[in-house]
Structures are given as C-alpha cells and as structure tokens.
Coordinates of C-alpha atoms in Angstrom, one line a residue:
M206 CA 77.9 97.5 140.0
S207 CA 78.3 97.8 136.7
R208 CA 75.9 96.8 134.3
S209 CA 78.1 96.1 131.1
R210 CA 77.0 93.8 128.5
I211 CA 78.2 90.1 127.9
F212 CA 77.1 88.4 125.0
V213 CA 76.9 84.2 125.7
S214 CA 76.6 82.3 122.7
R215 CA 74.5 79.5 123.7
P216 CA 71.5 79.2 125.9
R217 CA 72.2 76.9 128.3
L218 CA 76.2 75.9 129.4
P219 CA 77.2 73.6 132.2
G220 CA 78.1 75.0 135.7
P221 CA 78.0 78.0 137.1
G222 CA 80.1 80.0 135.0
V223 CA 77.5 82.1 133.4
E224 CA 75.5 82.8 136.5
L225 CA 78.9 84.3 137.7
L226 CA 79.2 86.8 134.7
A227 CA 75.3 87.2 135.9
S228 CA 76.3 88.4 139.7
R229 CA 78.2 91.3 138.2
Y230 CA 77.0 91.9 134.3
Q231 CA 73.9 92.0 132.3
V232 CA 74.3 88.6 130.5
V233 CA 72.4 88.7 127.1
Q234 CA 72.2 84.9 125.6
W235 CA 71.4 83.4 122.6
H236 CA 68.0 81.9 122.7
D237 CA 68.2 78.7 120.2
D238 CA 69.8 75.4 120.3
T239 CA 71.2 75.9 116.5
A240 CA 74.4 77.3 117.1
P241 CA 74.1 81.1 116.0
G242 CA 75.2 82.1 112.7
P243 CA 77.6 84.5 111.3
D244 CA 74.9 87.9 111.2
D245 CA 73.7 86.5 114.7
L246 CA 76.7 86.9 116.3
R247 CA 77.1 90.3 114.6
E248 CA 74.1 91.6 115.7
L249 CA 73.9 90.0 119.0
V250 CA 77.7 91.4 119.9
R251 CA 77.1 94.8 119.3
G252 CA 77.2 97.0 122.1
C253 CA 78.9 94.1 124.5
D254 CA 81.8 94.8 126.4
G255 CA 82.6 91.1 126.6
A256 CA 81.7 87.6 125.0
L257 CA 82.0 84.1 126.4
L258 CA 81.7 81.4 122.6
L259 CA 82.5 78.6 121.8
G260 CA 85.5 76.8 120.0
N261 CA 83.5 76.9 116.4
D262 CA 82.1 80.3 116.8
R263 CA 83.9 82.5 114.3
V264 CA 86.4 85.3 115.3
D265 CA 87.1 87.6 112.4
A266 CA 87.3 91.4 111.5
A267 CA 83.4 91.6 110.5
L268 CA 82.3 90.6 114.1
L269 CA 85.1 92.3 116.2
D270 CA 83.6 95.5 114.2
A271 CA 80.1 94.9 114.6
A272 CA 81.1 95.1 118.5
G273 CA 82.1 98.4 118.3
G274 CA 84.9 99.8 120.4
G275 CA 83.6 98.7 123.5
L276 CA 84.3 95.2 123.0
K277 CA 87.4 94.6 125.6
A278 CA 87.7 90.7 125.6
I279 CA 86.1 87.5 124.1
A280 CA 86.8 84.3 126.2
L281 CA 86.3 80.9 124.2
A282 CA 84.9 77.8 126.5
S283 CA 87.1 75.8 124.2
A284 CA 91.3 74.5 123.8
G285 CA 91.4 75.1 120.3
F286 CA 91.5 78.9 119.0
D287 CA 91.3 78.1 114.9
A288 CA 88.2 80.0 114.7
V289 CA 89.9 82.9 115.8
D290 CA 91.6 86.0 113.7
Q291 CA 94.2 86.6 115.6
D292 CA 95.6 89.7 113.9
A293 CA 91.9 91.0 113.5
A294 CA 91.7 90.9 117.6
R295 CA 95.2 92.2 118.2
A296 CA 94.6 95.0 115.9
R297 CA 91.7 96.4 118.0
S298 CA 93.0 95.4 120.9
V299 CA 90.7 92.7 122.1
V300 CA 91.8 90.1 124.6
V301 CA 91.2 86.6 123.6
T302 CA 91.0 83.4 126.0
H303 CA 90.7 79.6 125.8
T304 CA 90.7 77.0 128.5
P305 CA 94.2 75.3 127.9
G306 CA 95.0 72.0 130.2
V307 CA 91.3 72.0 131.7
L308 CA 90.2 69.3 129.2
A309 CA 93.0 67.3 128.8
E310 CA 92.5 64.3 131.0
S311 CA 88.9 63.6 129.8
T312 CA 89.8 63.7 126.2
A313 CA 92.8 61.5 126.2
D314 CA 89.8 59.5 128.1
I315 CA 88.1 59.3 124.6
A316 CA 91.5 59.1 122.5
L317 CA 91.8 56.1 124.3
S318 CA 88.6 54.5 123.9
L319 CA 88.7 55.1 120.2
M320 CA 92.0 53.3 119.9
L321 CA 89.8 50.3 121.5
M322 CA 86.6 50.5 119.7
A323 CA 88.3 51.0 116.6
R324 CA 91.1 48.6 116.8
R325 CA 88.9 45.8 118.7
R326 CA 86.4 46.7 116.2
L327 CA 83.6 47.2 118.7
G328 CA 81.4 49.5 116.6
A329 CA 81.1 47.1 114.0
A330 CA 80.1 44.8 116.5
V331 CA 77.8 46.6 118.0
D332 CA 75.9 47.5 115.1
S333 CA 75.6 43.8 114.1
L334 CA 74.5 42.9 117.5
R335 CA 71.4 45.5 116.7
R336 CA 70.5 44.8 113.0
G337 CA 69.7 40.8 115.0
G338 CA 73.4 39.3 114.0
W339 CA 74.9 38.0 116.2
R340 CA 73.4 34.2 115.5
S341 CA 75.9 32.1 117.1
F342 CA 78.9 32.2 118.6
Q343 CA 82.2 31.9 116.2
M344 CA 85.2 31.7 116.5
D345 CA 86.4 33.9 114.3
G346 CA 83.7 36.5 114.7
Y347 CA 84.4 40.0 115.2
L348 CA 87.8 39.8 115.0
G349 CA 90.1 42.8 116.1
L350 CA 93.7 43.6 117.0
D351 CA 95.4 43.9 120.0
V352 CA 95.4 47.2 122.0
H353 CA 97.8 45.6 124.6
G354 CA 101.6 45.5 123.7
A355 CA 100.8 47.7 120.8
T356 CA 103.4 50.8 119.3
L357 CA 101.5 54.0 120.1
G358 CA 102.7 56.8 117.4
L359 CA 101.5 60.2 119.2
V360 CA 101.7 63.1 116.3
G361 CA 101.8 66.4 118.6
Y362 CA 103.1 66.0 122.6
G363 CA 101.1 68.9 124.5
Q364 CA 99.0 68.1 127.3
I365 CA 96.1 65.6 125.9
A366 CA 99.2 63.4 124.4
Q367 CA 100.8 63.0 127.4
A368 CA 97.7 62.3 128.8
V369 CA 97.5 59.4 126.5
A370 CA 100.9 58.4 127.0
R371 CA 100.6 57.9 130.7
R372 CA 97.4 55.7 130.0
A373 CA 99.1 53.9 127.2
A374 CA 101.8 53.0 129.9
G375 CA 98.9 50.8 132.0
F376 CA 98.2 48.5 128.1
G377 CA 101.9 47.5 128.2
M378 CA 102.4 50.3 125.0
S379 CA 105.2 50.9 123.5
V380 CA 104.7 54.7 122.9
Q381 CA 106.8 57.4 120.5
H382 CA 106.3 60.9 119.7
H383 CA 106.5 63.6 117.1
A384 CA 107.3 67.3 118.1
R385 CA 109.0 70.4 117.2
T386 CA 109.5 71.5 120.4
R387 CA 108.9 68.3 122.9
P388 CA 111.7 65.8 123.7
G389 CA 111.4 62.6 125.0
D390 CA 110.3 61.5 128.7
A391 CA 109.8 58.5 131.0
Y392 CA 106.4 57.8 128.8
S393 CA 107.8 58.6 125.5
R394 CA 110.5 58.9 123.1
A395 CA 110.7 61.3 120.4
V396 CA 110.8 60.5 116.8
G397 CA 110.4 61.4 113.4
L398 CA 107.2 61.7 111.8
E399 CA 107.9 59.2 108.9
E400 CA 109.3 56.8 111.3
L401 CA 106.6 57.5 113.8
L402 CA 104.1 56.8 110.8
R403 CA 105.9 53.6 109.6
T404 CA 106.3 51.8 112.7
S405 CA 103.4 52.2 114.9
D406 CA 100.5 50.3 115.5
I407 CA 98.2 53.0 116.5
V408 CA 98.9 56.8 115.0
S409 CA 96.8 59.4 117.1
L410 CA 96.5 63.0 116.2
H411 CA 96.8 65.6 119.2
V412 CA 98.0 68.7 116.9
P413 CA 96.3 72.1 116.7
L414 CA 94.8 73.1 113.4
T415 CA 97.0 75.5 111.8
P416 CA 98.2 75.9 108.2
E417 CA 100.9 74.0 108.5
T418 CA 98.7 71.2 110.2
T419 CA 96.2 71.4 107.3
G420 CA 95.8 68.2 106.0
L421 CA 98.6 66.7 107.8
I422 CA 97.8 63.3 107.4
G423 CA 96.9 62.6 103.2
A424 CA 97.2 59.7 100.9
R425 CA 101.1 59.8 101.5
E426 CA 100.9 60.0 105.1
L427 CA 98.7 57.1 105.2
A428 CA 100.2 54.8 102.9
L429 CA 103.3 55.1 105.0
M430 CA 101.5 53.2 107.8
K431 CA 101.0 49.5 108.5
P432 CA 98.1 48.0 106.7
T433 CA 97.2 46.5 110.3
A434 CA 97.7 50.1 111.8
T435 CA 94.8 52.4 113.6
L436 CA 94.4 55.9 112.9
V437 CA 93.1 58.0 116.0
N438 CA 91.9 61.8 115.6
T439 CA 90.9 63.7 118.7
A440 CA 92.5 67.1 117.2
R441 CA 90.8 69.2 114.4
G442 CA 88.9 67.4 111.8
A443 CA 90.8 69.1 108.6
V444 CA 94.1 67.3 110.0
V445 CA 93.4 64.7 108.6
D446 CA 92.2 64.2 104.4
E447 CA 88.9 62.5 104.6
A448 CA 88.7 61.4 101.1
A449 CA 92.2 59.6 101.5
L450 CA 91.0 58.3 104.8
L451 CA 88.1 56.3 103.3
T452 CA 90.0 54.8 100.3
A453 CA 92.6 53.6 102.7
L454 CA 90.2 52.0 104.6
R455 CA 88.3 50.7 101.5
T456 CA 91.2 49.2 99.9
G457 CA 92.7 48.0 103.4
A458 CA 95.8 50.2 103.3
L459 CA 94.7 50.7 106.5
H460 CA 92.9 48.5 109.3
S461 CA 90.5 50.9 110.8
A462 CA 90.5 54.4 112.4
G463 CA 88.7 56.7 115.1
L464 CA 87.1 60.1 114.9
D465 CA 85.9 62.2 117.7
V466 CA 86.4 65.1 115.1
M467 CA 85.4 65.5 111.5
N468 CA 85.4 68.6 108.4
D469 CA 82.3 70.7 108.3
E470 CA 80.9 69.4 112.1
P471 CA 77.9 69.2 112.9
R472 CA 77.0 66.9 110.4
S473 CA 73.9 64.3 110.6
D474 CA 73.3 62.4 107.1
P475 CA 72.5 59.2 108.4
A476 CA 74.1 58.3 104.5
D477 CA 77.5 60.2 105.1
P478 CA 80.2 58.1 104.1
L479 CA 82.0 58.8 107.3
F480 CA 79.2 56.9 109.1
T481 CA 78.7 54.1 106.8
E482 CA 82.4 52.2 106.7
P483 CA 82.3 49.7 108.8
N484 CA 86.2 49.8 110.1
L485 CA 85.6 53.7 111.0
V486 CA 84.6 54.4 114.6
V487 CA 82.8 58.3 114.8
L488 CA 82.0 60.2 117.9
P489 CA 80.2 63.7 117.7
H490 CA 83.1 66.0 118.5
V491 CA 82.8 64.5 122.6
G492 CA 86.5 64.3 123.7
S493 CA 85.4 67.1 126.7
A494 CA 81.6 65.8 127.6
T495 CA 81.8 65.5 130.7
E496 CA 79.5 66.8 133.1
R497 CA 82.5 68.0 135.3
T498 CA 84.8 69.0 132.3
R499 CA 82.6 71.0 130.7
A500 CA 81.5 73.1 133.6
A501 CA 85.0 73.9 134.4
M502 CA 85.5 74.9 131.1
V503 CA 82.6 77.4 131.0
E504 CA 83.5 78.6 134.7
H505 CA 87.4 79.3 133.3
A506 CA 86.2 80.9 130.4
A507 CA 83.9 83.3 132.8
R508 CA 86.6 84.1 135.0
N509 CA 88.7 85.0 132.2
L510 CA 85.8 87.8 131.2
L511 CA 85.2 88.7 135.0
A512 CA 89.4 89.5 135.3
V513 CA 90.1 91.2 132.0
L514 CA 86.9 93.8 132.5
G515 CA 87.8 93.9 136.2
G516 CA 91.5 95.5 134.8
D517 CA 93.4 92.1 136.2
P518 CA 95.6 90.2 133.4
A519 CA 93.6 87.2 131.7
L520 CA 94.2 83.4 133.4
T521 CA 94.9 82.0 129.8
P522 CA 95.3 84.5 126.6
L523 CA 96.0 82.8 123.5
P524 CA 99.9 82.2 123.0
G525 CA 101.3 85.3 121.7
T526 CA 98.9 87.2 122.4
P527 CA 98.4 90.3 125.3
A528 CA 96.3 89.2 128.5
T529 CA 95.6 92.3 129.3
Y530 CA 93.0 95.2 127.5

C-alpha cells in the first residue's frame, strides 16, 4: 500500500472524501477552524504528492515550489479557480482539478432565494421584526416588488445560470442572458449586455472571475439598470464594484441587491457598510452549503486526486490544462 502524503487544508470536511484518501494515503490535515495562511500552506504541503484545497486557498508559484518536485496534483473542492496561477501549475506539470457541475443546482437555489429576499425586502422585514418594529398591520408596510412575471437577465449562461433559468420558468419570468458562446434555448434568449441591463427587472451574475470580468458591474453598468431593478451576485465578489453598488442603492438608482459573495472574504464587522444597507441582503458565501452538495464536492475532489495519483486522467481538470501528471 502506498503511503504517499496528501495535505487537506481544513480540519473538517463533509462526506466520505477524506476517508477515501486516508484509505490509500497518509493524510495530513490543517488543525484549526481559521483558514491556513500562505506560510502555513507552504509549510504543510512540503513533500506531499497531492493536496485537497478550497477555492480560496491561493495556489501560486511559491506554494508549488515549496511543495517540491513530488507534487503531482491539487484538487479544489470548488467550481471556481480564480485563486490558481495556472501558468505556474502548468510549468511544473502539476494537475489542478475543480468540481464543476456538482454545486450548480444548490447555488441556483440560493440565487433565486436572493431574488426573493432582496426584491421583496425580506431581510429588512426580518430585521424590523427582531427589533420590535412590527407594531401594527399597515397596507404600505414592508412593500417590495414582485418576482413572478419579472424579466430576469442572466450574465453568463453556464450550468448555474441555466439552472436558474429553469427555476424562473416556474415563476412565469421572462428570461434573457448574455454570454459569448451560449445561444438561446427553450428557457432563455440571448441578448447583448447593455440591452440586458436596460431591460431586466432582475440581473443575476454567473460569470467566472477573470481579468475581463473583474469590475464588470460598475457605476456605468448600474446606471443602465432600471431604478426598480434588483442585482444578484452568486459568482465572485470582485465582479461587482461594491462602492458603486452602495452608492446606487443609497441614491435610489437601484431598488435592491442580494449578494452571496464579497470582496475580501470572510468579513465579520457588524458595521461593514454591506451589512448595514437596508436594501441589500448579504449571505456568507453559502451557495453550495447543503449537506449533500458540500459532501459531493469534497468526494469529487478526492476522486480527482485518487485518479491522478493512480496514473489515470483527472475527472475534471481545469479547462485547458493537462488531465494527467
């Protein structure tokens, strides 16, 4: 039995994935609920044949060099991979994998939840109730805007966005999307980005974080949207200019917004402007946070490692990267 070493970057992960690895390899796990810093990662990955990391663990040249020449594969328990220096991994022949598709349906549920919470002002209503603010029934109290029958614009049209489009059909929504390579289908029609922003009642973001999508929704794009519109982001925080979003909400240029992602995650200051804006609902990156989905992500990442270390192609290597070591 091989006793090659695999580093796992969190002390507890759902499902049987870590047990699968431990049945064949020596597993070294991070010991603290606080995420390991770059120095910790570099130290603990040293001498390992593989690593199971989360999507926000930075994979760069320094980490890969610290691991040494024996590192064959890094498996992310994440669909996103913007924290990976792909050029550095390719130069060192390290296979990097991710978990696309595994979390699409659960994340689509959260996108729809944010539409409902933000547009119907449910977050503000719950806050008011908890503060004792509901003293009488008023016909003009807690008024929001309808989600059923609204026009939904999806920026990006991958697996998550397509799952959102299917759900939107049940709400009688008219769906349109903007994507470079995705034509229309039975659930959505393809339009240009500016048309989508101008005509949608709800804009939901579903693009990966790349140099082209960083700051994709800024002051100019928000100004194109209806003052009655809602912005939802379950993609990556840096796709949206947070300062511009807050300004649009505070000035009434935008009705509401719902975020599952932010810049500089995690954030915990109760006085953070994102947490105090009444027309903004913010969640702590829980798009994939169901027991079944998170367990499936970890198990899929583990099976990617088992495949590569066993001499087989990875199940889901990063797009455009080698599948074998």
